[in-house]
mmCIF file of C-alpha atoms in Angstrom:
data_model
loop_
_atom_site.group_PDB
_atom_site.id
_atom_site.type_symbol
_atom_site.label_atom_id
_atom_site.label_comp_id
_atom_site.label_asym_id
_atom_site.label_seq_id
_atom_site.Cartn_x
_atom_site.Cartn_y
_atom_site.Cartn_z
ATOM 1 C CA UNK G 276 1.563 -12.168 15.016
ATOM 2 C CA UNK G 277 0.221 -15.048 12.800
ATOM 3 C CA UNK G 278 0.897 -14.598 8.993
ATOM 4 C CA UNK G 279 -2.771 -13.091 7.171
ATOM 5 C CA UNK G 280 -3.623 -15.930 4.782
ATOM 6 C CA UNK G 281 -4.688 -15.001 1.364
ATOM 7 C CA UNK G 282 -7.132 -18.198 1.255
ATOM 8 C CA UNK G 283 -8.931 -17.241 4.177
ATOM 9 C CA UNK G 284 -12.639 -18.822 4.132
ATOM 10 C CA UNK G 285 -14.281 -16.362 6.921
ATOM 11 C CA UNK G 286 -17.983 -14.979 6.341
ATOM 12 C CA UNK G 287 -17.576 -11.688 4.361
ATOM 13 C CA UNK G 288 -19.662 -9.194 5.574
ATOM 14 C CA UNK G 289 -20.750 -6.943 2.273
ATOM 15 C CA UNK G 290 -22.072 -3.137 2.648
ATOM 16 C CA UNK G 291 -22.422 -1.153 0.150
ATOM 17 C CA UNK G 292 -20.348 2.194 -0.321
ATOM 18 C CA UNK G 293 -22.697 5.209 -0.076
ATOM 19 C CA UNK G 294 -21.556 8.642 -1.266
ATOM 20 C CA UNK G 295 -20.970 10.375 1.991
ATOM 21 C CA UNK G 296 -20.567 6.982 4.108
ATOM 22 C CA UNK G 297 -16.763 7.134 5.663
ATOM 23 C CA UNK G 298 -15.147 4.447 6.428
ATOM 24 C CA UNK G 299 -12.117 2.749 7.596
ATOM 25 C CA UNK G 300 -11.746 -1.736 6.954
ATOM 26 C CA UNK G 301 -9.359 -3.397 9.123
ATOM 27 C CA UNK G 302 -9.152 -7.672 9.438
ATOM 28 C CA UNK G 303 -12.965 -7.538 8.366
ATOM 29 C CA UNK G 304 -14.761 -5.360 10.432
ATOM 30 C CA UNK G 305 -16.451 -2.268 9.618
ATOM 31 C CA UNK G 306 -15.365 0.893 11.557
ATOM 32 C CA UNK G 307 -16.902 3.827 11.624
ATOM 33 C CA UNK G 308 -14.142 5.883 12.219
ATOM 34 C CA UNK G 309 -15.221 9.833 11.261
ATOM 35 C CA UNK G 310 -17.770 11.306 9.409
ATOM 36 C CA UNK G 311 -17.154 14.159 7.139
ATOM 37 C CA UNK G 312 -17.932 16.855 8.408
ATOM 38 C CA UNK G 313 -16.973 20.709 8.537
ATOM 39 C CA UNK G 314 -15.650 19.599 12.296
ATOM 40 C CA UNK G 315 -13.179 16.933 11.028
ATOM 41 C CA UNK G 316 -9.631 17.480 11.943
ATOM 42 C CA UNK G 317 -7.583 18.640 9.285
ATOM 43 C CA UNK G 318 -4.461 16.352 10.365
ATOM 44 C CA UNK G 319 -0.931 16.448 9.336
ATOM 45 C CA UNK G 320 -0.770 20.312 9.026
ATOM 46 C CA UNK G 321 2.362 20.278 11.935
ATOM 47 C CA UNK G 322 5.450 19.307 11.031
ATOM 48 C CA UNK G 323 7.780 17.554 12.863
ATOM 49 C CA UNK G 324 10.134 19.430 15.467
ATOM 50 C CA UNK G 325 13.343 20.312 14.174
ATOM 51 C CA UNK G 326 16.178 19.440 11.697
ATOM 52 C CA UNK G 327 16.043 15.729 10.956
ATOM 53 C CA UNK G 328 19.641 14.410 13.027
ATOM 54 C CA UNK G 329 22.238 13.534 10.985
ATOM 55 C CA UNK G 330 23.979 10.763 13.366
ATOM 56 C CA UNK G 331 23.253 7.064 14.405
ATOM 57 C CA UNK G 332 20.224 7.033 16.862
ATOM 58 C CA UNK G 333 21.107 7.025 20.510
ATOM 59 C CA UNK G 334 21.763 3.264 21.857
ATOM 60 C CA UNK G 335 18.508 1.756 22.902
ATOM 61 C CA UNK G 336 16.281 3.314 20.697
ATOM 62 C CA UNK G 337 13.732 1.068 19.405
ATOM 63 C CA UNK G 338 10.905 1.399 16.477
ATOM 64 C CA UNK G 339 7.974 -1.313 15.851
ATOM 65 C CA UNK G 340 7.877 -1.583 11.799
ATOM 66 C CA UNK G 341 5.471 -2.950 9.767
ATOM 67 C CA UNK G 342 7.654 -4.258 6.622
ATOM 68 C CA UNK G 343 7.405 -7.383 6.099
ATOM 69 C CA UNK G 344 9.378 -7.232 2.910
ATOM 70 C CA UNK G 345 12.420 -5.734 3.975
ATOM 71 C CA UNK G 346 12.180 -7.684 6.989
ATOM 72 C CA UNK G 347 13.032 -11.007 4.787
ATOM 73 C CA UNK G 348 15.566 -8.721 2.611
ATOM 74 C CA UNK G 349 17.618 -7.427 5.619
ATOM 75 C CA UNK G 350 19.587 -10.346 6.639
ATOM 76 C CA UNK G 351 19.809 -12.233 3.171
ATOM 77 C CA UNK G 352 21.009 -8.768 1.546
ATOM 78 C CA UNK G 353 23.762 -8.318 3.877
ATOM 79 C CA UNK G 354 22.163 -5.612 5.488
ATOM 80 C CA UNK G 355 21.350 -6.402 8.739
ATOM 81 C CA UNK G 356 24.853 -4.742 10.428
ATOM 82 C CA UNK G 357 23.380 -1.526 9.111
ATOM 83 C CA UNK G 358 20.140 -1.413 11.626
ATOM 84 C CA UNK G 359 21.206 0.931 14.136
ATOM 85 C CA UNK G 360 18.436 0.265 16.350
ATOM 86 C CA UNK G 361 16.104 -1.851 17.542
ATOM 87 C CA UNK G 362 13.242 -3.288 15.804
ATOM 88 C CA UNK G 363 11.223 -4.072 18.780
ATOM 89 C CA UNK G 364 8.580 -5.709 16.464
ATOM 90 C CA UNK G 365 8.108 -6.559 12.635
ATOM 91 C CA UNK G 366 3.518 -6.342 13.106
ATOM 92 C CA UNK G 367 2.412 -8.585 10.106
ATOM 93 C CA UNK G 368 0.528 -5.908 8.775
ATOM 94 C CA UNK G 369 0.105 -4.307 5.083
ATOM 95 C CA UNK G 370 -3.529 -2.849 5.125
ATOM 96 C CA UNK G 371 -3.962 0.805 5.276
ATOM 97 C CA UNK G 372 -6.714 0.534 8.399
ATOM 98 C CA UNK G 373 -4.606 -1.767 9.929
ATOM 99 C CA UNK G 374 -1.805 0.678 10.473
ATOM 100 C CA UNK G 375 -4.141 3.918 10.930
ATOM 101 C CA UNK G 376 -5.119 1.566 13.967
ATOM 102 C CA UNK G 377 -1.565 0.815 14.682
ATOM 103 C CA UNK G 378 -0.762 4.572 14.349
ATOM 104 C CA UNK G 379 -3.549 5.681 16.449
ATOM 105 C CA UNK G 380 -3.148 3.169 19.322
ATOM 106 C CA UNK G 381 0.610 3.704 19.281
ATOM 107 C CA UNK G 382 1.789 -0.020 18.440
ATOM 108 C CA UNK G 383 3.662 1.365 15.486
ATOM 109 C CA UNK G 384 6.325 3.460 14.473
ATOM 110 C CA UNK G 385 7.168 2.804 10.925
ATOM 111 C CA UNK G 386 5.203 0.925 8.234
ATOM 112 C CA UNK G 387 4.801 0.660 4.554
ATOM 113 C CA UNK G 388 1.813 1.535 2.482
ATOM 114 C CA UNK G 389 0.336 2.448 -0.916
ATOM 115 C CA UNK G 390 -0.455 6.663 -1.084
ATOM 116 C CA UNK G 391 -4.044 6.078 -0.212
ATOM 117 C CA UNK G 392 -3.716 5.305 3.728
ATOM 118 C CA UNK G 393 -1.856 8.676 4.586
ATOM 119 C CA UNK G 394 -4.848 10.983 2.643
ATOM 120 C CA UNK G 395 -7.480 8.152 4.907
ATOM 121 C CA UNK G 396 -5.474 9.507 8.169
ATOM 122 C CA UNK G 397 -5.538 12.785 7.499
ATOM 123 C CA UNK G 398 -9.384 12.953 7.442
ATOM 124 C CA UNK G 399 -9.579 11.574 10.124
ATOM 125 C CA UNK G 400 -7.267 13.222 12.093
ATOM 126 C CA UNK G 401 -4.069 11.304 12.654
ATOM 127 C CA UNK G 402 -1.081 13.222 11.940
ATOM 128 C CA UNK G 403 1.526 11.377 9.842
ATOM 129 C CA UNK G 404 4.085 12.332 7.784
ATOM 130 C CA UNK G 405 5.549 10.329 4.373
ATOM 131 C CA UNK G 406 8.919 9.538 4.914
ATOM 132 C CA UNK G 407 10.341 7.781 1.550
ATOM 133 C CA UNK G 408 8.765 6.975 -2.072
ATOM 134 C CA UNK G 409 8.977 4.232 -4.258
ATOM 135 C CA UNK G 410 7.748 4.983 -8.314
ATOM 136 C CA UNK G 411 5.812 1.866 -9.679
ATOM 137 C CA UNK G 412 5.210 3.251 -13.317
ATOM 138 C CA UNK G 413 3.461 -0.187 -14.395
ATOM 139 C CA UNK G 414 -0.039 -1.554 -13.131
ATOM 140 C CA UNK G 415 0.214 -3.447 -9.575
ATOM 141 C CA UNK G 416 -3.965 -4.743 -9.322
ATOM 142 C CA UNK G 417 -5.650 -6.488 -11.980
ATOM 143 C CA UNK G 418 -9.327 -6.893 -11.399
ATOM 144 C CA UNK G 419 -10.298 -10.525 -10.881
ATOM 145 C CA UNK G 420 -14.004 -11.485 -12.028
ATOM 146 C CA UNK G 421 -16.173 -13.826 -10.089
ATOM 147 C CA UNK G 422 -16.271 -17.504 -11.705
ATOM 148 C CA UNK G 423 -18.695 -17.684 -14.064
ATOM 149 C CA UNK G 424 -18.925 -13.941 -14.789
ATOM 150 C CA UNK G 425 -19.302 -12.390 -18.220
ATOM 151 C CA UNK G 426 -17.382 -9.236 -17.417
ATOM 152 C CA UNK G 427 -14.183 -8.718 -20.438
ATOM 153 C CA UNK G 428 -13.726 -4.811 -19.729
ATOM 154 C CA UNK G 429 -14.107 -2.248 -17.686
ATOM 155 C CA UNK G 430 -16.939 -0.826 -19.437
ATOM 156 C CA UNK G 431 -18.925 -4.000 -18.083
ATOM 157 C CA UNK G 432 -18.800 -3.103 -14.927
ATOM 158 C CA UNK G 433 -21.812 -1.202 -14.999
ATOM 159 C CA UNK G 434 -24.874 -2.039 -13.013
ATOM 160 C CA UNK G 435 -22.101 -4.643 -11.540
ATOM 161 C CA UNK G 436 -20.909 -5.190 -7.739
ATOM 162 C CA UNK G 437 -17.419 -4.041 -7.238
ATOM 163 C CA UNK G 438 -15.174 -4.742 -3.980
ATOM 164 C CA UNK G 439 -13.874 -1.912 -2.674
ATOM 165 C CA UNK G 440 -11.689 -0.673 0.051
ATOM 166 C CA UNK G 441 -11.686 2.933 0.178
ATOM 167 C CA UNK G 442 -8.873 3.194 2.164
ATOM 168 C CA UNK G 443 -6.659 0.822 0.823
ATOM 169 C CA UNK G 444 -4.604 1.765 -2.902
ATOM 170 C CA UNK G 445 -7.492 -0.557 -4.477
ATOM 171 C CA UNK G 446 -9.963 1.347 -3.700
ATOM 172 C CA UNK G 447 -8.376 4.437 -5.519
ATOM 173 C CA UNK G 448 -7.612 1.544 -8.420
ATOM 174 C CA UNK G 449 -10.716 1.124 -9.071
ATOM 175 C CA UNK G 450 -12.024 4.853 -8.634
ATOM 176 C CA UNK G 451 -9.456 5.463 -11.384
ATOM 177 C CA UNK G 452 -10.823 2.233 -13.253
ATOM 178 C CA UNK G 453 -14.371 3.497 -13.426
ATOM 179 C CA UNK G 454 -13.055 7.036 -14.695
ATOM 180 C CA UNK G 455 -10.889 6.636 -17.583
ATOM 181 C CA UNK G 456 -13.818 3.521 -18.489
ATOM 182 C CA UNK G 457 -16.364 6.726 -18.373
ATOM 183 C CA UNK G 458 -18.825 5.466 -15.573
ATOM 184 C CA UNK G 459 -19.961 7.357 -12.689
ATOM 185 C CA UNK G 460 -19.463 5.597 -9.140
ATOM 186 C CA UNK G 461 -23.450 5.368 -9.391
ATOM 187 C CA UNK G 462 -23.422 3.343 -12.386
ATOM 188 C CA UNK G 463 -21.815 0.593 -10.195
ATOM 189 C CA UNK G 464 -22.302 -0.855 -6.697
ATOM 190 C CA UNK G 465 -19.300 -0.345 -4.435
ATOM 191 C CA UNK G 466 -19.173 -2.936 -1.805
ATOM 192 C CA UNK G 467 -17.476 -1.947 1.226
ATOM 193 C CA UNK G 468 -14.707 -4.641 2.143
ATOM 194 C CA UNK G 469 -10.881 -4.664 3.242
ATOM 195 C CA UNK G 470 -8.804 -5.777 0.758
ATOM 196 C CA UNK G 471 -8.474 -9.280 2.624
ATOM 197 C CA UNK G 472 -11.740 -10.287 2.144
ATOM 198 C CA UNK G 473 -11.828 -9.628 -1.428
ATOM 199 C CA UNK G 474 -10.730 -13.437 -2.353
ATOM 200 C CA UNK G 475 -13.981 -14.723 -0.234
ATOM 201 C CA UNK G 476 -16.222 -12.421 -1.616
ATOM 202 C CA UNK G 477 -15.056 -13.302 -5.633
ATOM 203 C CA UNK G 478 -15.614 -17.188 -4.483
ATOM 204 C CA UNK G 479 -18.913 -16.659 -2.941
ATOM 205 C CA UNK G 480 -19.668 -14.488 -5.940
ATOM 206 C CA UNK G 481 -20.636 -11.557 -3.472
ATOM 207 C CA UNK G 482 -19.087 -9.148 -5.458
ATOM 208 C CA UNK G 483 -19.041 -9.653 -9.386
ATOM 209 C CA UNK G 484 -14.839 -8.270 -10.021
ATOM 210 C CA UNK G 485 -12.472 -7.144 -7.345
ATOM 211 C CA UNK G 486 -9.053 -5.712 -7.786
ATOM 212 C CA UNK G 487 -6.450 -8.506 -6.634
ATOM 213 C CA UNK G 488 -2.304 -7.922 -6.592
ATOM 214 C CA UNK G 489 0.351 -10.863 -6.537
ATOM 215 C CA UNK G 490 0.639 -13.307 -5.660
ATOM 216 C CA UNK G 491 -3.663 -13.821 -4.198
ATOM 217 C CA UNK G 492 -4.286 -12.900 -7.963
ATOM 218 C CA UNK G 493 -1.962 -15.951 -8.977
ATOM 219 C CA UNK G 494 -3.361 -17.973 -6.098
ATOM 220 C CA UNK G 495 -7.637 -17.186 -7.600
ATOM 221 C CA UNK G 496 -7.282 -17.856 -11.085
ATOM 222 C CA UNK G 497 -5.294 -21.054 -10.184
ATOM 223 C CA UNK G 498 -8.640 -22.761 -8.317
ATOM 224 C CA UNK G 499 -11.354 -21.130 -10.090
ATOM 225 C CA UNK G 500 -9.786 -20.390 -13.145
ATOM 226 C CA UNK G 501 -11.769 -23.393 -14.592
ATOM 227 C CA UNK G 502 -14.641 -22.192 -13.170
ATOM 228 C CA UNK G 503 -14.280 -19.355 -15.911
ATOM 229 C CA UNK G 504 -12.817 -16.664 -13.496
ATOM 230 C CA UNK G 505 -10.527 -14.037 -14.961
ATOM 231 C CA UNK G 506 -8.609 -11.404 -14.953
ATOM 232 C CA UNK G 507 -8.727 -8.788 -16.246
ATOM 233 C CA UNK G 508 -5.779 -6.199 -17.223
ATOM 234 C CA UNK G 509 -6.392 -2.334 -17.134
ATOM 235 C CA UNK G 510 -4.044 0.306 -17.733
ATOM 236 C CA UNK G 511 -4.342 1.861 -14.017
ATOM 237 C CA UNK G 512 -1.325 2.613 -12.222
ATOM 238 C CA UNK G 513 -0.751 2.596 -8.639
ATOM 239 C CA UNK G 514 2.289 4.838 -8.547
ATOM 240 C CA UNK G 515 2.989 5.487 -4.729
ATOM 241 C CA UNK G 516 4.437 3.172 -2.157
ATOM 242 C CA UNK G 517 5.397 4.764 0.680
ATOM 243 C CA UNK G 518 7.037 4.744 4.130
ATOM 244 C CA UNK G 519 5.227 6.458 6.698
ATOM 245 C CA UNK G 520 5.396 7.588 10.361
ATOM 246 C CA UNK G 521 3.054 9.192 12.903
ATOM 247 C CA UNK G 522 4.534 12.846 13.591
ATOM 248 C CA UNK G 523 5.090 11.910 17.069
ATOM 249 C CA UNK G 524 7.535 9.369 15.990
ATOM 250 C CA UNK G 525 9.050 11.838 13.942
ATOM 251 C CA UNK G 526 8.411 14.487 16.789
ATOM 252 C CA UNK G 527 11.128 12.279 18.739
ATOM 253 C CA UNK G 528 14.717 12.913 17.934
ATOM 254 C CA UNK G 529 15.929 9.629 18.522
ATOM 255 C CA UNK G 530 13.205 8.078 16.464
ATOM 256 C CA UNK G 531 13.665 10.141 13.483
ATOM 257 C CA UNK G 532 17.246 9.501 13.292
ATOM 258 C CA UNK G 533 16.087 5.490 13.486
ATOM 259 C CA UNK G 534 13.695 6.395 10.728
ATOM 260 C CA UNK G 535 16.109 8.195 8.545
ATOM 261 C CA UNK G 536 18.673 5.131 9.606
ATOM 262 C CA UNK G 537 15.831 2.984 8.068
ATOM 263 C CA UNK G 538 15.017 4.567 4.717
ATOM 264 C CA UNK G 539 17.978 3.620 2.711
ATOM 265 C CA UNK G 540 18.103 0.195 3.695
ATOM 266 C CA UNK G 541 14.423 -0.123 2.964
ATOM 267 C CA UNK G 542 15.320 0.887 -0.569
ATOM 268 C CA UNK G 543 18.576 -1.335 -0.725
ATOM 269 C CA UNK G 544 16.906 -4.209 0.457
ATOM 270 C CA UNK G 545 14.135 -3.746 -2.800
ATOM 271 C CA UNK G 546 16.884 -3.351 -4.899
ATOM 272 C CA UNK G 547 19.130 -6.741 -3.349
ATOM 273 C CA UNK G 548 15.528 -8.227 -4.270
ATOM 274 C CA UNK G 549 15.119 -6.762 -8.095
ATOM 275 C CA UNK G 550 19.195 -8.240 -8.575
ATOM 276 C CA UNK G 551 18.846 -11.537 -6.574
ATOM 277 C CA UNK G 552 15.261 -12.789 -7.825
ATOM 278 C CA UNK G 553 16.127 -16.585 -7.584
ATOM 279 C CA UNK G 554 16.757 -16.076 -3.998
ATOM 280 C CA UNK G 555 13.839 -13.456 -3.763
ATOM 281 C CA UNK G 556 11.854 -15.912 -4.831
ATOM 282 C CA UNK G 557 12.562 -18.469 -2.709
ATOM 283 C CA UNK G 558 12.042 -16.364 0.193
ATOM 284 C CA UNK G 559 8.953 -14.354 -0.023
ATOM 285 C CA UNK G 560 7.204 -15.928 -2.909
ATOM 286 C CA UNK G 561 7.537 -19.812 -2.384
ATOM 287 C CA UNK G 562 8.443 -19.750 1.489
ATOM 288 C CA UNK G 563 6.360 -16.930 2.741
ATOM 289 C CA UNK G 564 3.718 -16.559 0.085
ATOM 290 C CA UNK G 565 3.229 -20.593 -0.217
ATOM 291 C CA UNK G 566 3.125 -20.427 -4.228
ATOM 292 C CA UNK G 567 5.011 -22.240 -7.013
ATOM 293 C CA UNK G 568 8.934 -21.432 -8.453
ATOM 294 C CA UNK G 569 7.127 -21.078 -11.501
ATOM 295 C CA UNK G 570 4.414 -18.762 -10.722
ATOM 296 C CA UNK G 571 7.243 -16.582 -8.557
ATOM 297 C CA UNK G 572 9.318 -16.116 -11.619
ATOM 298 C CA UNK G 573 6.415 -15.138 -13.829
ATOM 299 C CA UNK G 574 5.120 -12.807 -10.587
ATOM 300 C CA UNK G 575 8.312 -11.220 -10.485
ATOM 301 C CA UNK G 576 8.515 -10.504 -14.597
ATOM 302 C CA UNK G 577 6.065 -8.645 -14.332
ATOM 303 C CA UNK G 578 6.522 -6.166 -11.687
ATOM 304 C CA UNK G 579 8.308 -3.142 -12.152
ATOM 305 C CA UNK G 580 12.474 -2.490 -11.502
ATOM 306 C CA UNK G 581 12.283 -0.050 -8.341
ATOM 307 C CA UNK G 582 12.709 3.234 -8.566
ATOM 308 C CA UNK G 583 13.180 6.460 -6.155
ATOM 309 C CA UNK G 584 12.732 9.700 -6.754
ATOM 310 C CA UNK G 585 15.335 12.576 -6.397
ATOM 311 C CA UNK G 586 12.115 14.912 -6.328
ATOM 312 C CA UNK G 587 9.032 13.980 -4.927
ATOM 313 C CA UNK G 588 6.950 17.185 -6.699
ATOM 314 C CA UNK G 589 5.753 14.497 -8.734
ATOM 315 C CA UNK G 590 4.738 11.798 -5.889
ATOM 316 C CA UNK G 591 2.890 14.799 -4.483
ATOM 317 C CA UNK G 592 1.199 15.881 -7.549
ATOM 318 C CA UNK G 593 0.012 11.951 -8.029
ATOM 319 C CA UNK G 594 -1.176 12.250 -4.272
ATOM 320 C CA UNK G 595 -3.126 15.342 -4.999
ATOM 321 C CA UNK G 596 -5.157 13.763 -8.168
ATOM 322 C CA UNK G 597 -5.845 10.554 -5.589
ATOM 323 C CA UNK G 598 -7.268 13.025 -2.682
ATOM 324 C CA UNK G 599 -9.066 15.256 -5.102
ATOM 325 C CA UNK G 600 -10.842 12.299 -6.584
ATOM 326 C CA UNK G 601 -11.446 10.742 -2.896
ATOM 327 C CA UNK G 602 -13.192 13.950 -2.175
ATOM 328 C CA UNK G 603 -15.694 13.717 -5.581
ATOM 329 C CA UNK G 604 -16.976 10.645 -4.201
ATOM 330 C CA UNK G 605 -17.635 12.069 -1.310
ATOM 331 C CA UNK G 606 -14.826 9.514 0.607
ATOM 332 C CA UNK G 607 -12.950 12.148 2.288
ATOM 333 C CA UNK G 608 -13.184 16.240 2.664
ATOM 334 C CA UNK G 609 -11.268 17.984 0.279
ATOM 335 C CA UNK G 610 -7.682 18.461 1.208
ATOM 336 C CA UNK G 611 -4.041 19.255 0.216
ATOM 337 C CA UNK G 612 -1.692 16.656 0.276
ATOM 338 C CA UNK G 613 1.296 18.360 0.361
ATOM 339 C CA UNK G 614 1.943 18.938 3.811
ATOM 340 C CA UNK G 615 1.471 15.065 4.201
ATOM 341 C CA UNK G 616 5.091 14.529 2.526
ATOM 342 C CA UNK G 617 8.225 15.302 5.228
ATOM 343 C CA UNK G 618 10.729 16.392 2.804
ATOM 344 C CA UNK G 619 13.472 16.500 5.366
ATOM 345 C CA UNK G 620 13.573 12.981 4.027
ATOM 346 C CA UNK G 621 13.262 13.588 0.071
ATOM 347 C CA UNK G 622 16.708 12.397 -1.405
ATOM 348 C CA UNK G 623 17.660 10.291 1.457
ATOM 349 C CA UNK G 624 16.110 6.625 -0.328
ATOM 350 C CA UNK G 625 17.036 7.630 -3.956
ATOM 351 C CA UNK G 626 20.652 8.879 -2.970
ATOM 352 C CA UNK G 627 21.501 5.391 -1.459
ATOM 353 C CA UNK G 628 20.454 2.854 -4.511
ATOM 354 C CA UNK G 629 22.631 3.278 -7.729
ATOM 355 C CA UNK G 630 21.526 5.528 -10.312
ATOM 356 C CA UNK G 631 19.818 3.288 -12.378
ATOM 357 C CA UNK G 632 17.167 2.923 -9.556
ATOM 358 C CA UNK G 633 16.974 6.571 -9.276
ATOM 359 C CA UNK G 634 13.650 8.567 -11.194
ATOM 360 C CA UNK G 635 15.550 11.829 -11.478
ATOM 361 C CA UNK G 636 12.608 13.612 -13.647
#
């Protein structure tokens, strides 16, 4: 699959968010995938069959994973005579609709995500399970401002048009934004948009501020930057990146065991990143991501050091605040989030990085 490009120039499409609308964005169309409604499946209330396996997955087994990261950290980190199976297919895919429609059309096994997808499948009725957790205990978006706009806090963003991706982890960024800044989801206009459009939308000045991550936030405020675009810094975390599976992967005994085969190197491979940046760099940032050595290394200072968790009762506790406040705006029905997490899996990521990567607390 081709590469997403961050500077894409297609025709944004812009609809805005009403409170009981529901709706899933995936490579910029709008699809109506469930209403909300007292006949909505509550998914993800079976768990998977059995005791996760303890040995190597039988020979042949395969898994289509959408990680694009550890994909470019397996080999360099040494860890590619670890994969016990097959990865049939690496999908260049990050965006939580994306691999709901992955999930649901059974093109993938395995993928990574922010906590936001997994709550957006379970409203809708596709049963998946969390896997592993990854802590990020330092903001991840900062919310770019259309060129020319005189927006310098979150308070302005009253009576202003906001891009938003409801199932996507900036969507629940900026749901979080607009509550600690005291403003009601009515005082602003929510434009419905994946993530990917976000970029075209800022330049066309369809939306006034959008949340942006590294390195498209880098890539903005380098061309229209002089233009008087900014960005603007908040103090709203995005704790939760997760693995995730559809249960009928995890249903599967030879799939689980190339699941739980995958975990730990998924965590190794973000650690070989954190302790080999130059290299890191070089890889993802300048030869994937097509921006500067300089603007890698100041990317990179400022993300956070990984970290697992030994116990994921606070992972789930984060998820439950995200759903709960989904459900006041009306995004999703209420639910609860803890049957979303398969703890079979809880200790397996954190128990294979050294302890300074571990969040024991």
């Amino acid at each position: 699959m081709s590469r997403h490009r961050t500077d894409e120039s297609t025709t944004t499409t812009t609809r805005t968010v009403g409170r009981r609308s529901f709706l899933a964005l995936a490579t910029g169309t709008v699809l109506g995938l469930a209403a909300c409604s007292p006949q909505t499946k509550n998914a993800a209330s079976s768990e998977p069959a059995g005791k996760l396996p303890s040995g190597p997955p039988p020979a042949g087994t395969k898994l289509t994973v959408a990680v694009r990261q550890t994909r470019l950290q397996i080999e360099p980190a040494g860890l590619k005579k670890d994969l016990a199976f097959t990865v049939s297919e690496w999908p260049n895919l990050s965006a939580g609709p994306d691999i709901i429609q992955g999930f649901r059309a059974e093109s993938i096994d395995l993928a990574s995500n922010a906590g936001i997808p997994p709550i957006q499948a379970k409203a809708i009725g596709v049963d998946t399970k969390i896997v592993a957790v990854q802590v990020r205990p330092l903001p991840l978006y900062t919310f770019a401002t259309a060129p020319g706009s005189d927006i310098a806090s979150a308070e302005d963003f009253r009576g202003k048009k906001i891009g938003f991706s409801q199932g996507q982890a900036q969507g629940v960024v900026v749901l979080r934004a607009l509550k600690a800044a005291g403003l009601k989801n009515s005082d602003v206009e929510l434009v419905a948009l994946p993530s990917t459009q976000f970029l075209t939308a800022l330049q066309s000045k369809q939306v006034d501020v959008a949340p942006l991550g590294e390195p498209t936030l880098t890539k903005y405020l380098d061309q229209y930057g002089k233009d008087g675009a900014t960005g603007l810094k908040t103090d709203v975390v995005d704790l939760l990146t997760v693995l995730w599976a559809p249960v009928a992967v995890l249903d599967d005994p030879a799939k689980a065991a190339a699941v739980r085969n995958f975990v730990p190197l998924w965590a190794k491979g973000l650690v070989w990143a954190w302790e080999h940046q130059d290299e890191w760099i070089d890889t993802y940032y300048v030869k994937d991501q097509g921006v500067s050595v300089a603007d890698g290394k100041r990317i990179v200072s400022s993300l956070n050091k990984p970290q697992f968790p030994l116990s994921w009762d606070k992972a789930i506790q984060w998820e439950q605040e995200t759903a709960d406040l989904m459900a006041e705006g009306g995004f999703v029905p209420k639910q609860d989030v803890a049957d979303l997490f398969d703890r079979r899996f809880e200790r397996l990521a954190a128990e294979s990085v050294p302890a300074q990567y571990r969040e024991s607390s």
